[in-house]
């Protein structure tokens, strides 16, 4: 998925795409890359309100970091 997302982000710098990239990294246990992608999404303006309730939960997990259950 990240091979698809990275060119899309280069073409259309969307915070939601950066959030999805953070999710990809998170699911692959690449926590440093996940944190970097998440921080980038937040800097670009991503907010909790932009996300579906299920994604809001994921955002909380990502923000909690690797020690999250």
Short mmCIF file of C-alpha atoms in Angstrom, two decimals:
data_model
loop_
_atom_site.label_atom_id
_atom_site.label_comp_id
_atom_site.label_asym_id
_atom_site.label_seq_id
_atom_site.Cartn_x
_atom_site.Cartn_y
_atom_site.Cartn_z
CA UNK A 1 0.00 0.00 0.00
CA UNK A 2 2.79 2.43 0.73
CA UNK A 3 4.07 1.98 -2.83
CA UNK A 4 0.71 3.34 -3.97
CA UNK A 5 0.40 6.04 -1.33
CA UNK A 6 3.82 7.64 -1.70
CA UNK A 7 3.34 8.67 -5.37
CA UNK A 8 -0.18 9.89 -4.55
CA UNK A 9 1.18 12.06 -1.74
CA UNK A 10 3.81 13.47 -4.09
CA UNK A 11 1.07 14.30 -6.58
CA UNK A 12 -1.61 15.51 -4.15
CA UNK A 13 -0.32 16.36 -0.69
CA UNK A 14 -3.41 15.39 1.31
CA UNK A 15 -3.31 14.93 5.12
CA UNK A 16 -5.68 11.95 4.84
CA UNK A 17 -3.25 10.18 2.51
CA UNK A 18 -0.44 10.84 4.98
CA UNK A 19 -2.65 9.36 7.72
CA UNK A 20 -3.13 6.22 5.59
CA UNK A 21 0.63 6.02 5.10
CA UNK A 22 1.07 6.25 8.88
CA UNK A 23 -1.43 3.42 9.22
CA UNK A 24 0.52 1.27 6.76
CA UNK A 25 3.74 1.79 8.68
CA UNK A 26 1.96 1.16 11.99
CA UNK A 27 0.51 -2.14 10.75
CA UNK A 28 4.01 -3.20 9.66
CA UNK A 29 5.43 -2.30 13.10
CA UNK A 30 7.56 0.47 11.61
CA UNK A 31 6.79 2.78 14.48
CA UNK A 32 9.33 5.51 13.72
CA UNK A 33 8.06 5.86 10.15
CA UNK A 34 4.45 5.72 11.38
CA UNK A 35 5.13 8.52 13.86
CA UNK A 36 6.81 10.62 11.17
CA UNK A 37 3.94 10.16 8.71
CA UNK A 38 1.37 10.90 11.41
CA UNK A 39 3.18 14.06 12.50
CA UNK A 40 3.26 15.16 8.89
CA UNK A 41 -0.49 14.53 8.51
CA UNK A 42 -1.21 16.55 11.64
CA UNK A 43 1.04 19.41 10.49
CA UNK A 44 -0.84 19.43 7.17
CA UNK A 45 -4.09 19.94 9.06
CA UNK A 46 -5.54 16.50 9.80
CA UNK A 47 -7.95 16.59 12.74
CA UNK A 48 -9.98 13.99 14.56
CA UNK A 49 -13.14 15.45 13.01
CA UNK A 50 -11.85 14.64 9.51
CA UNK A 51 -11.90 10.93 10.26
CA UNK A 52 -14.50 8.18 10.44
CA UNK A 53 -15.10 7.00 14.05
CA UNK A 54 -13.09 3.82 13.43
CA UNK A 55 -10.21 5.90 12.11
CA UNK A 56 -10.50 8.21 15.12
CA UNK A 57 -9.71 5.20 17.29
CA UNK A 58 -6.72 4.39 15.09
CA UNK A 59 -5.55 8.01 15.37
CA UNK A 60 -5.62 7.66 19.16
CA UNK A 61 -3.57 4.45 18.92
CA UNK A 62 -1.05 6.08 16.62
CA UNK A 63 -0.75 9.09 18.91
CA UNK A 64 -0.26 6.82 21.93
CA UNK A 65 2.80 5.30 20.27
CA UNK A 66 4.29 1.82 20.37
CA UNK A 67 3.32 1.14 23.98
CA UNK A 68 -0.37 1.23 23.08
CA UNK A 69 -2.28 -2.04 23.60
#
